[in-house]
Short mmCIF file of C-alpha atoms in Angstrom, two decimals:
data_model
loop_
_atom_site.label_atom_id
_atom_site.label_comp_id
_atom_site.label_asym_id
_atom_site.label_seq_id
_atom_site.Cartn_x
_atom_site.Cartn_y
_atom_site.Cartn_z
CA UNK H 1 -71.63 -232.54 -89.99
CA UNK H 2 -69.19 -230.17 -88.23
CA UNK H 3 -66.56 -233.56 -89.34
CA UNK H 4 -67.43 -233.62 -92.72
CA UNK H 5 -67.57 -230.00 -93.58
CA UNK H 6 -63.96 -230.04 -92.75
CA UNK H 7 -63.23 -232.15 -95.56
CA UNK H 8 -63.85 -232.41 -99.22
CA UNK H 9 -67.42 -233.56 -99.89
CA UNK H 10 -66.36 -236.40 -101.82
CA UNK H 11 -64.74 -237.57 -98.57
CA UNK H 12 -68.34 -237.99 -97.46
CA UNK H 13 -69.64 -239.40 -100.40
CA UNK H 14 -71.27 -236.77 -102.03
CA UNK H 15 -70.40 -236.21 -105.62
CA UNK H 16 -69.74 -232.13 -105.38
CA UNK H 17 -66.40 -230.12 -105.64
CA UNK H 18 -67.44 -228.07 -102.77
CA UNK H 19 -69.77 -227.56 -99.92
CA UNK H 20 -72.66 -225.16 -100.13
CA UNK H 21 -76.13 -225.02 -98.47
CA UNK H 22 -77.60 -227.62 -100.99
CA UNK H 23 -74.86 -229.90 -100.42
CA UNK H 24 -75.42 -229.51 -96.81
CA UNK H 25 -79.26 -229.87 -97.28
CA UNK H 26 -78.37 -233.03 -98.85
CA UNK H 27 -76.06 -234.26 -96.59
CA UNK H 28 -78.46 -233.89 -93.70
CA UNK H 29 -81.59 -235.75 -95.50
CA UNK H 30 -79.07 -238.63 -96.53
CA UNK H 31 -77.51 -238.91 -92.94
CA UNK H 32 -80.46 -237.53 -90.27
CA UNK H 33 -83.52 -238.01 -92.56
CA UNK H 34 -84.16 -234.39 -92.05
CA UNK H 35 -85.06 -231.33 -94.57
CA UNK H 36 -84.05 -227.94 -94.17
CA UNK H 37 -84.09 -224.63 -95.95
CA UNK H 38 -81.86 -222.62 -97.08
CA UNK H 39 -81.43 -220.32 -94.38
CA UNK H 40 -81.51 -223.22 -91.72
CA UNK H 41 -78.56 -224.66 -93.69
CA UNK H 42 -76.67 -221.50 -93.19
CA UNK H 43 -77.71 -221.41 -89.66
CA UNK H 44 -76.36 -224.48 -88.58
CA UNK H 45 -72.95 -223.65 -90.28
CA UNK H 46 -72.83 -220.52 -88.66
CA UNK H 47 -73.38 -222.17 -85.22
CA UNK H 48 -71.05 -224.95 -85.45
CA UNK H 49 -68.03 -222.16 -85.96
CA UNK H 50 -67.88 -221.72 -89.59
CA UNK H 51 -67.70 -218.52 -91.94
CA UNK H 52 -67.57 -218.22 -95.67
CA UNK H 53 -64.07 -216.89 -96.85
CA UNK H 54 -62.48 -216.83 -100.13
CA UNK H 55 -59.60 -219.66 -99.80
CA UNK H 56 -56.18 -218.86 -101.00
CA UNK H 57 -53.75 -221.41 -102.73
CA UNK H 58 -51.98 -223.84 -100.67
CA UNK H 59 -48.91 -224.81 -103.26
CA UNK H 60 -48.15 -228.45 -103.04
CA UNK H 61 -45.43 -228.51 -105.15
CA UNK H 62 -43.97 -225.65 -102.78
CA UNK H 63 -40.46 -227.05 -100.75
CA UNK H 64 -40.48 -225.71 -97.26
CA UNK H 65 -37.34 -226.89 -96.72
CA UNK H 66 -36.27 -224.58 -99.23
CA UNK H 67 -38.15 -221.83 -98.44
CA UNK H 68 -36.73 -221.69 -94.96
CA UNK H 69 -33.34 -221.84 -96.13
CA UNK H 70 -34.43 -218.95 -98.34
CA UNK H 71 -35.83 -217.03 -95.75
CA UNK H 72 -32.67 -217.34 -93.56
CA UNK H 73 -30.70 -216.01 -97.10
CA UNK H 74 -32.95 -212.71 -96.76
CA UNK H 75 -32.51 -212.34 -93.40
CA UNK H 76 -28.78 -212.43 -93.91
CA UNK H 77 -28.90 -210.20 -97.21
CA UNK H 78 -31.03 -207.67 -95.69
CA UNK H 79 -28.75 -207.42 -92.84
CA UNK H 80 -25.53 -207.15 -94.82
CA UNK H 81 -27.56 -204.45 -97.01
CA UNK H 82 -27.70 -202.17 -94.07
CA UNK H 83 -24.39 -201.78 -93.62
CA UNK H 84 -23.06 -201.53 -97.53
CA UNK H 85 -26.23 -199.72 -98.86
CA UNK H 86 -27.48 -202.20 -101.56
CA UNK H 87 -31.05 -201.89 -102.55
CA UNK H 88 -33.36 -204.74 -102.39
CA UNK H 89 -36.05 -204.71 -105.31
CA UNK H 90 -38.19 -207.27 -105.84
CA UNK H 91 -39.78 -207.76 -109.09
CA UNK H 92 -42.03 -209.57 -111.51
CA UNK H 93 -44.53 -209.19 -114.44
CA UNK H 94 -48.58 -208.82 -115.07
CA UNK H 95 -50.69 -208.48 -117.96
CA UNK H 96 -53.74 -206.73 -117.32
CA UNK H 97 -57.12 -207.24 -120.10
CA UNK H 98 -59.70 -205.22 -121.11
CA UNK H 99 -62.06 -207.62 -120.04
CA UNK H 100 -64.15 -207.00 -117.44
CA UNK H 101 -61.76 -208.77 -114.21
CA UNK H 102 -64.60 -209.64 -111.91
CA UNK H 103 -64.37 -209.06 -108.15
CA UNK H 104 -66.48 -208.69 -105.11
CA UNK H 105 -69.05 -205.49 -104.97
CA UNK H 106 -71.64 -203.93 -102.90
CA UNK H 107 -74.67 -204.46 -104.22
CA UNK H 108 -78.41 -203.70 -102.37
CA UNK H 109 -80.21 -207.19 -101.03
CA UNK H 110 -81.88 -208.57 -103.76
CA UNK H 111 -80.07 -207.30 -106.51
CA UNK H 112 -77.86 -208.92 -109.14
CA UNK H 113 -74.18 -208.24 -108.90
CA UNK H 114 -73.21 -207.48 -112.70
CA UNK H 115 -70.77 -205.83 -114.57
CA UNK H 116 -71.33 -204.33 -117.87
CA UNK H 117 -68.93 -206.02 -120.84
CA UNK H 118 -68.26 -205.58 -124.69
CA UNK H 119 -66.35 -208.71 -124.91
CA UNK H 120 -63.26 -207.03 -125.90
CA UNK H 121 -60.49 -209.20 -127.93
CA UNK H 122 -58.20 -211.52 -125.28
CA UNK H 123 -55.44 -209.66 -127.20
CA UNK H 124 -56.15 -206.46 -125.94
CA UNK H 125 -54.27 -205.97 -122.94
CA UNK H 126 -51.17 -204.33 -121.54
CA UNK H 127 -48.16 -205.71 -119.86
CA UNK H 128 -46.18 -204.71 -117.25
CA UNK H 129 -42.74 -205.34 -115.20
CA UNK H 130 -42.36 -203.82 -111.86
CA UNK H 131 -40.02 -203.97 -109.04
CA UNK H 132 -40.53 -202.68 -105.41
CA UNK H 133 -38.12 -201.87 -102.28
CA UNK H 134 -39.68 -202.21 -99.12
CA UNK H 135 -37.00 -199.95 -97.30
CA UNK H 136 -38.05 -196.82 -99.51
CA UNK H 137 -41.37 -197.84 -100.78
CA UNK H 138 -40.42 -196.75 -104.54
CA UNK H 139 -42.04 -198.74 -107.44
CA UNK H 140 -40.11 -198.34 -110.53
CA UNK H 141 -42.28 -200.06 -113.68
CA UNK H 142 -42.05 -200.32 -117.76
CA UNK H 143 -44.39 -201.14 -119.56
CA UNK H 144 -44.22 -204.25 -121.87
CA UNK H 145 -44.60 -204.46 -125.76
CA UNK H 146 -45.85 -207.86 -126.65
CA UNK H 147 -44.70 -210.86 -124.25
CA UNK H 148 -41.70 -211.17 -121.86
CA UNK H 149 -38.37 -212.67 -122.50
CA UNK H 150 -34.61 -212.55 -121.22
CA UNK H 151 -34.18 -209.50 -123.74
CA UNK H 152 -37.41 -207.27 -122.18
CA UNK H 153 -35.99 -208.18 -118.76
CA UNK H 154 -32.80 -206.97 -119.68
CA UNK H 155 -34.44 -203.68 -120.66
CA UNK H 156 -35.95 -203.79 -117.62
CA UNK H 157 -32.85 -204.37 -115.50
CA UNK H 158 -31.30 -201.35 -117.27
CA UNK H 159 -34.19 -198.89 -116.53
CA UNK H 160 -33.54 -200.10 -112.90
CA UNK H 161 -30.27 -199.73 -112.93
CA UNK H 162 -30.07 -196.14 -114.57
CA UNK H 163 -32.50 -194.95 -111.73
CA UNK H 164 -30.50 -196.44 -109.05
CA UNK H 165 -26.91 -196.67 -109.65
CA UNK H 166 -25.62 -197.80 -106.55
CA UNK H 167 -25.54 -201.47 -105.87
CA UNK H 168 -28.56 -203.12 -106.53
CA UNK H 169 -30.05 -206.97 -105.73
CA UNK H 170 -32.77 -207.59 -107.73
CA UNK H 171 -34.90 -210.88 -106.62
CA UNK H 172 -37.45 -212.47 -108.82
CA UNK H 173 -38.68 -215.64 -109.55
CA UNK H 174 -36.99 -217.87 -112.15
CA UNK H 175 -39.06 -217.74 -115.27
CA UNK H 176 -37.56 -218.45 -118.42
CA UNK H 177 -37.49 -214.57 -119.40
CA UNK H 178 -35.62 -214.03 -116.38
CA UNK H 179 -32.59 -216.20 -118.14
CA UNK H 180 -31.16 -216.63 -121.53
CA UNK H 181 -28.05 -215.91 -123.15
CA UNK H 182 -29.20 -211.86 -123.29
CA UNK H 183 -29.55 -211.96 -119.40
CA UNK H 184 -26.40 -213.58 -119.01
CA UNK H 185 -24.43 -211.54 -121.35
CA UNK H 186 -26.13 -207.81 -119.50
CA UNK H 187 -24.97 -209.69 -116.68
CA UNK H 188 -21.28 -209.48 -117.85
CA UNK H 189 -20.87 -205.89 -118.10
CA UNK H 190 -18.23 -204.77 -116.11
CA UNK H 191 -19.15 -202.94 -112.88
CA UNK H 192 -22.46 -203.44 -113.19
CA UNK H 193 -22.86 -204.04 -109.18
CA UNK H 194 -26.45 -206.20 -109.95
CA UNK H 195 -27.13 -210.01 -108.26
CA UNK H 196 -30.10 -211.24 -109.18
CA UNK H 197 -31.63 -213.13 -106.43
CA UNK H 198 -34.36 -216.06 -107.32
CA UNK H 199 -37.26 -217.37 -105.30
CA UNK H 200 -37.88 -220.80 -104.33
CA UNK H 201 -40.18 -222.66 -106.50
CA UNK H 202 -44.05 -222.18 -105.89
CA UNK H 203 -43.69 -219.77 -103.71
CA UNK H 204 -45.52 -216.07 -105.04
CA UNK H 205 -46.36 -215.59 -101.49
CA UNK H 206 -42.51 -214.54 -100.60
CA UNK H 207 -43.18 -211.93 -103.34
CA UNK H 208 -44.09 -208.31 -102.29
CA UNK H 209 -44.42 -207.22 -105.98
CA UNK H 210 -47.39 -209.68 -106.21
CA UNK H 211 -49.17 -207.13 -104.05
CA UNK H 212 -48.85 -204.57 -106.69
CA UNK H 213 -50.93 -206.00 -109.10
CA UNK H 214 -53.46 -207.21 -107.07
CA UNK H 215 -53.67 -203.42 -105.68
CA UNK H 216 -53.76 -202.05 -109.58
CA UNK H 217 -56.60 -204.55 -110.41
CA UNK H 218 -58.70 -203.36 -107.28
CA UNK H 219 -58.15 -199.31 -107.81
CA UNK H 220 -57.67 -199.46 -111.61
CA UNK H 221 -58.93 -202.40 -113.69
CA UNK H 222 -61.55 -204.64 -111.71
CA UNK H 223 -64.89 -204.67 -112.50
CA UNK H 224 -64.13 -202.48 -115.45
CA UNK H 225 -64.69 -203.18 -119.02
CA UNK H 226 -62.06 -200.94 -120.62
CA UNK H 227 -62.58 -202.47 -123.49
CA UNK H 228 -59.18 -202.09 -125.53
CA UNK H 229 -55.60 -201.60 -125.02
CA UNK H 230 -55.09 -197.82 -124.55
CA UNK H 231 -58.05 -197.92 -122.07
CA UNK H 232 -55.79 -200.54 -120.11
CA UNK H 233 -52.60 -198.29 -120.76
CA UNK H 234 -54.06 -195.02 -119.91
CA UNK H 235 -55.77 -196.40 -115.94
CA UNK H 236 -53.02 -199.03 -115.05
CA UNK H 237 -50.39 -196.35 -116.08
CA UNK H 238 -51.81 -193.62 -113.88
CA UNK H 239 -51.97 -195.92 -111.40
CA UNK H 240 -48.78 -196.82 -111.20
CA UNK H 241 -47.18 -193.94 -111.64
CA UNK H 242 -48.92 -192.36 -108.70
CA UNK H 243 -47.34 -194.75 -106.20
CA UNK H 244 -44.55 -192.61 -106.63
CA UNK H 245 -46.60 -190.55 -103.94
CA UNK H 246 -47.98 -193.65 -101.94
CA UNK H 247 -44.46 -194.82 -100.46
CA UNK H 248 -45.45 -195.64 -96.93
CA UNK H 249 -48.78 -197.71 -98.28
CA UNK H 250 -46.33 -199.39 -100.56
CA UNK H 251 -44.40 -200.50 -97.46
CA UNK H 252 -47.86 -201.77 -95.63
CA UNK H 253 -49.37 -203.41 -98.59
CA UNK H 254 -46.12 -204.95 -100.12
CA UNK H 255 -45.22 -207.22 -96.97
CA UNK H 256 -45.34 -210.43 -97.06
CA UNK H 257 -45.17 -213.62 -94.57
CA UNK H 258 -40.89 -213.45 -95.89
CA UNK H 259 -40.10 -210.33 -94.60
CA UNK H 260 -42.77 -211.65 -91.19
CA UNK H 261 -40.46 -214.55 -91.33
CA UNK H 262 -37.45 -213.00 -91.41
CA UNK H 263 -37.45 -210.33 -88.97
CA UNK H 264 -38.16 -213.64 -86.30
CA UNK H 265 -34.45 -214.35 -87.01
CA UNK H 266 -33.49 -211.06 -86.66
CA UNK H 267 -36.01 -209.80 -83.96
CA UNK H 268 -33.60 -206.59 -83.28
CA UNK H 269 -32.88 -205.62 -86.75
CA UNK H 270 -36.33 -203.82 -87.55
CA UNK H 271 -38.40 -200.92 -85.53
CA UNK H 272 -41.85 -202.39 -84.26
CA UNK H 273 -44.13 -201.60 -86.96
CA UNK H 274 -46.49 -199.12 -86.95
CA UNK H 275 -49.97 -200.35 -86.11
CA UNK H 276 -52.04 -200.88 -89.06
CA UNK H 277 -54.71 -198.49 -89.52
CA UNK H 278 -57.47 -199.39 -92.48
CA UNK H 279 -60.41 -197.34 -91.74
CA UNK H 280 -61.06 -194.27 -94.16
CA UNK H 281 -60.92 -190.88 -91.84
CA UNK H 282 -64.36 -190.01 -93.08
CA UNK H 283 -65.58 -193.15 -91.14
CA UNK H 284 -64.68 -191.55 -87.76
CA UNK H 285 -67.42 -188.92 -88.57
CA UNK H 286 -69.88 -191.63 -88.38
#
């Protein structure tokens, strides 16, 4: 069993997408001849070294030849950054609904786990760019009318820019708004002192701005039925524009297995980080 819970169910013949205790009750009565409950199912997975975890994407599609080349490219950038003072921003884009976005909650033992919803239009939402440096911890943001495309990115780029004047590498990931003939012609302006910088393919993991929104969808939006636009305007814009006093948790949420990955080529070009501390302070009381 311990063989075959390793691997797909279909890989042992049983018709199921994944394994839960049924499937394992099943498996057991078709292999061993043998019934068991519920809670011996979960025993026997907890005693042959498994736990139940939410899995995360494993991108097939993703080169890792690529990315390691691109990881060396960082390295070298943020190096060369040091010494000419560019800033490194990453960015990217979100819509958030007023649907209720469902995610794990505390609930008492035998109690549903539900979340109250008035089925609000899929058009009501809000969109957002954003773009975070991981040497300051500043997130600058706009907010998005309608859809993205190369001339909203441009806007974008501009708001960056007028914030932060000095040089200024922007990395993203190479949607088609982040390209078209208004890109390339805001890219023409003379002194403009902007690279844009684009990810390899598949790979939202190298990303630090990802963390953003998944941080805005667990303070501000999830389990919440806002229930229209302005709802979603007024809590995802007060979160974000209170990061602007949350700069060293920026830093600690926003990095990702890149910057991990880079600082191994450049062991001596970072401080040791400080350890990670996630309890609340209250929690020392108890």
């Amino acid at each position: 069993m311990k063989a075959a819970v390793q691997q797909s169910p279909t890989a042992s013949g049983m018709n199921q997408a994944n394994w839960y205790w049924k499937v394992v009750r099943e498996f057991v009565r078709e292999r061993f001849g043998i019934s068991l409950s519920r809670s011996s199912c979960l025993n026997y997975l907890h005693r042959l070294g498994f736990s139940f975890k939410r899995p995360k994407k494993r991108l097939l599609k993703a080169d890792e030849g690529k990315r390691e080349v691109f990881v060396a490219e960082y390295a070298a950038m943020w190096e060369e950054s040091q010494g000419t003072g560019t800033g490194i921003f990453f960015a990217d884009e979100a819509h958030f609904r007023a649907e209720a976005e469902l995610r794990g909650k505390w609930t008492l033992k035998g109690e549903p786990a539900l979340v109250d919803s008035t089925s609000p239009r899929y058009g009501e939402k809000a969109s957002y760019y954003s773009a975070v440096c991981l040497e300051t911890g500043e997130v600058e943001w706009m907010e998005l009318d309608g859809n993205s495309n190369s001339g909203t990115s441009v806007a974008f780029l501009r708001q960056l820019k007028e914030k932060h004047p000095g040089p200024l590498k922007v990395i993203w990931d190479n949607a088609p708004a982040h390209r078209g003939e208004a890109m390339r012609e805001y890219l023409r302006t003379p002194g403009l002192a902007l690279q844009l910088v684009n990810l390899p393919g598949y790979s939202p993991d190298f990303n630090p701005d990802e963390a953003i929104w998944g941080w805005a969808r667990e303070e501000a939006t999830g389990n919440r039925c806002l229930g229209s636009k302005a709802a979603v305007q007024e809590k995802v814009g007060q979160f974000l524009a209170g990061l602007t006093h949350r700069k060293e948790e920026v830093r600690r949420r926003c990095r990702t297995v890149l910057q991990s990955r880079a600082e191994a080529i450049l062991p001596d070009s970072r401080p040791d980080p400080k350890p990670q501390v996630y309890s609340h302070p209250t929690l020392a009381l108890v």
